[in-house]
C-alpha positions as CSV (number, residue, x, y, z in Angstrom):
1,M,0.0,0.0,0.0
2,K,2.8,2.4,0.9
3,K,4.5,1.6,-2.4
4,Q,1.3,2.5,-4.3
5,A,0.9,5.8,-2.5
6,T,4.5,6.7,-3.2
7,L,4.1,5.8,-6.9
8,F,0.8,7.9,-7.1
9,I,2.5,10.9,-5.5
10,A,5.5,10.7,-7.8
11,T,3.2,10.4,-10.9
12,A,1.1,13.4,-9.8
13,L,4.2,15.5,-9.2
14,F,5.6,14.5,-12.6
15,A,2.3,15.4,-14.3
16,L,2.1,18.8,-12.6
17,A,5.7,19.6,-13.6
18,G,4.7,19.1,-17.3
19,C,1.9,21.7,-16.9
20,S,4.3,24.5,-16.1
21,T,3.7,27.7,-18.0
22,S,7.3,29.0,-17.3
23,V,10.4,28.3,-19.3
24,P,14.0,29.6,-18.8
25,I,14.5,33.0,-20.3
26,K,16.5,32.9,-23.5
27,N,18.1,35.5,-25.7
28,F,18.4,34.6,-29.3
29,E,22.0,35.6,-30.2
30,Q,23.7,36.0,-33.6
31,N,21.1,34.6,-35.9
32,L,22.8,34.7,-39.3
33,I,21.1,36.5,-42.1
34,P,20.2,33.9,-44.7
35,Q,22.6,33.9,-47.7
36,T,20.3,33.8,-50.7
37,S,19.9,35.5,-54.1
38,K,18.7,38.7,-52.4
39,I,21.7,41.0,-51.9
40,I,22.1,42.5,-48.4
41,N,24.4,45.4,-49.0
42,N,24.2,47.3,-45.8
43,T,22.5,47.5,-42.4
44,A,19.6,49.6,-43.9
45,D,18.5,46.5,-45.9
46,V,18.5,44.4,-42.7
47,E,16.6,47.1,-40.8
48,T,14.0,47.2,-43.5
49,G,13.5,43.5,-43.4
50,I,13.2,43.5,-39.6
51,L,10.7,46.3,-39.6
52,K,8.6,44.6,-42.3
53,A,8.5,41.3,-40.3
54,C,7.5,43.3,-37.2
55,I,4.6,44.9,-39.0
56,Q,3.3,41.6,-40.4
57,L,3.1,40.2,-36.9
58,G,1.6,43.2,-35.1
59,W,4.8,44.2,-33.3
60,Q,5.5,47.9,-32.7
61,C,9.1,48.3,-33.7
62,A,11.2,51.5,-34.1
63,P,14.9,52.1,-34.7
64,V,16.6,53.3,-31.5
65,S,20.1,53.8,-33.0
66,E,22.2,52.5,-35.8
67,G,22.0,48.7,-35.5
68,K,19.3,48.6,-32.8
69,I,15.5,48.3,-32.9
70,K,13.2,48.2,-30.0
71,G,10.2,45.9,-30.4
72,I,7.0,45.9,-28.4
73,L,4.3,43.2,-28.7
74,N,1.0,43.8,-26.9
75,I,-1.4,40.8,-26.8
76,R,-4.4,41.2,-24.5
77,T,-3.0,42.1,-21.1
78,H,0.5,40.9,-22.0
79,Q,3.3,43.0,-23.1
80,L,6.8,42.0,-24.3
81,I,9.7,44.3,-25.0
82,V,12.8,43.2,-26.8
83,N,15.9,44.8,-28.3
84,I,16.9,43.7,-31.8
85,N,20.6,44.3,-32.5
86,Y,21.8,43.7,-36.0
87,D,24.5,44.3,-38.6
88,K,24.6,43.1,-42.2
89,T,25.5,39.5,-41.3
90,A,23.4,38.7,-38.2
91,Y,20.8,39.8,-35.7
92,S,20.1,39.1,-32.1
93,I,16.8,39.4,-30.2
94,N,17.2,40.1,-26.5
95,Y,14.6,40.3,-23.7
96,Q,14.3,43.7,-22.2
97,D,11.0,43.8,-20.2
98,S,7.5,42.4,-19.9
99,T,4.2,42.8,-18.3
100,N,2.0,39.8,-17.2
101,L,4.4,37.2,-18.5
102,N,5.5,36.0,-15.0
103,Y,9.2,37.0,-15.5
104,N,11.1,36.3,-12.3
105,G,14.7,36.9,-13.3
106,S,15.3,33.4,-14.8
107,K,12.0,32.2,-16.1
108,I,9.2,33.6,-18.2
109,H,5.8,32.5,-19.6
110,R,6.4,29.9,-22.3
111,Q,4.6,32.0,-24.9
112,Y,7.7,34.3,-25.0
113,I,9.7,31.6,-26.9
114,N,6.8,31.2,-29.4
115,W,6.4,34.9,-30.1
116,V,10.2,35.5,-30.5
117,T,10.7,32.4,-32.7
118,N,7.8,33.4,-34.9
119,L,9.4,36.9,-35.3
120,M,12.7,35.3,-36.2
121,R,11.0,33.1,-38.9
122,H,9.4,36.2,-40.4
123,I,12.7,38.2,-40.3
124,D,14.5,35.3,-42.1
125,A,11.7,35.2,-44.7
126,E,12.1,38.9,-45.4
127,M,15.8,38.5,-46.0
128,I,15.3,35.8,-48.6
C-alpha cells in the first residue's frame, strides 16, 4: 500500500511539472542573415527586413540607434519588449522587459519563446 501511495504521488508531481507555463528566459543571439539570391548590401537592408517582419506580426518596432531596434508586442493584457541588435550579417533578439508574463529573473511564460521564434522566422523570410 505504501509503495502504491509513493508511486501515485510521484506520478502526480511529474504530471504537474509538465503543466508548467514558465520556461528559462532565452536571448536569441547571432542569428545569421540567410545567404540567398537577395543581396544584403548594408544594415539599412537588414533594418527594413526586420521592420517589415514586425509589422506583419503586429509588433510595434522602431529604430533606436544604428544597428538597434526596440520591439514591443501587446497581446491582450500581456506586453513583451525586446531589443533587436543587427548588422549586415546577423541579428540578435534580447529580452528587455515584460508585463503579465510571469518573469522572475530566470524564467518567463512559455509564450515568450513562441512569439520571438515566430518573429525570427518572419525576419528570415524577409531576408530571402
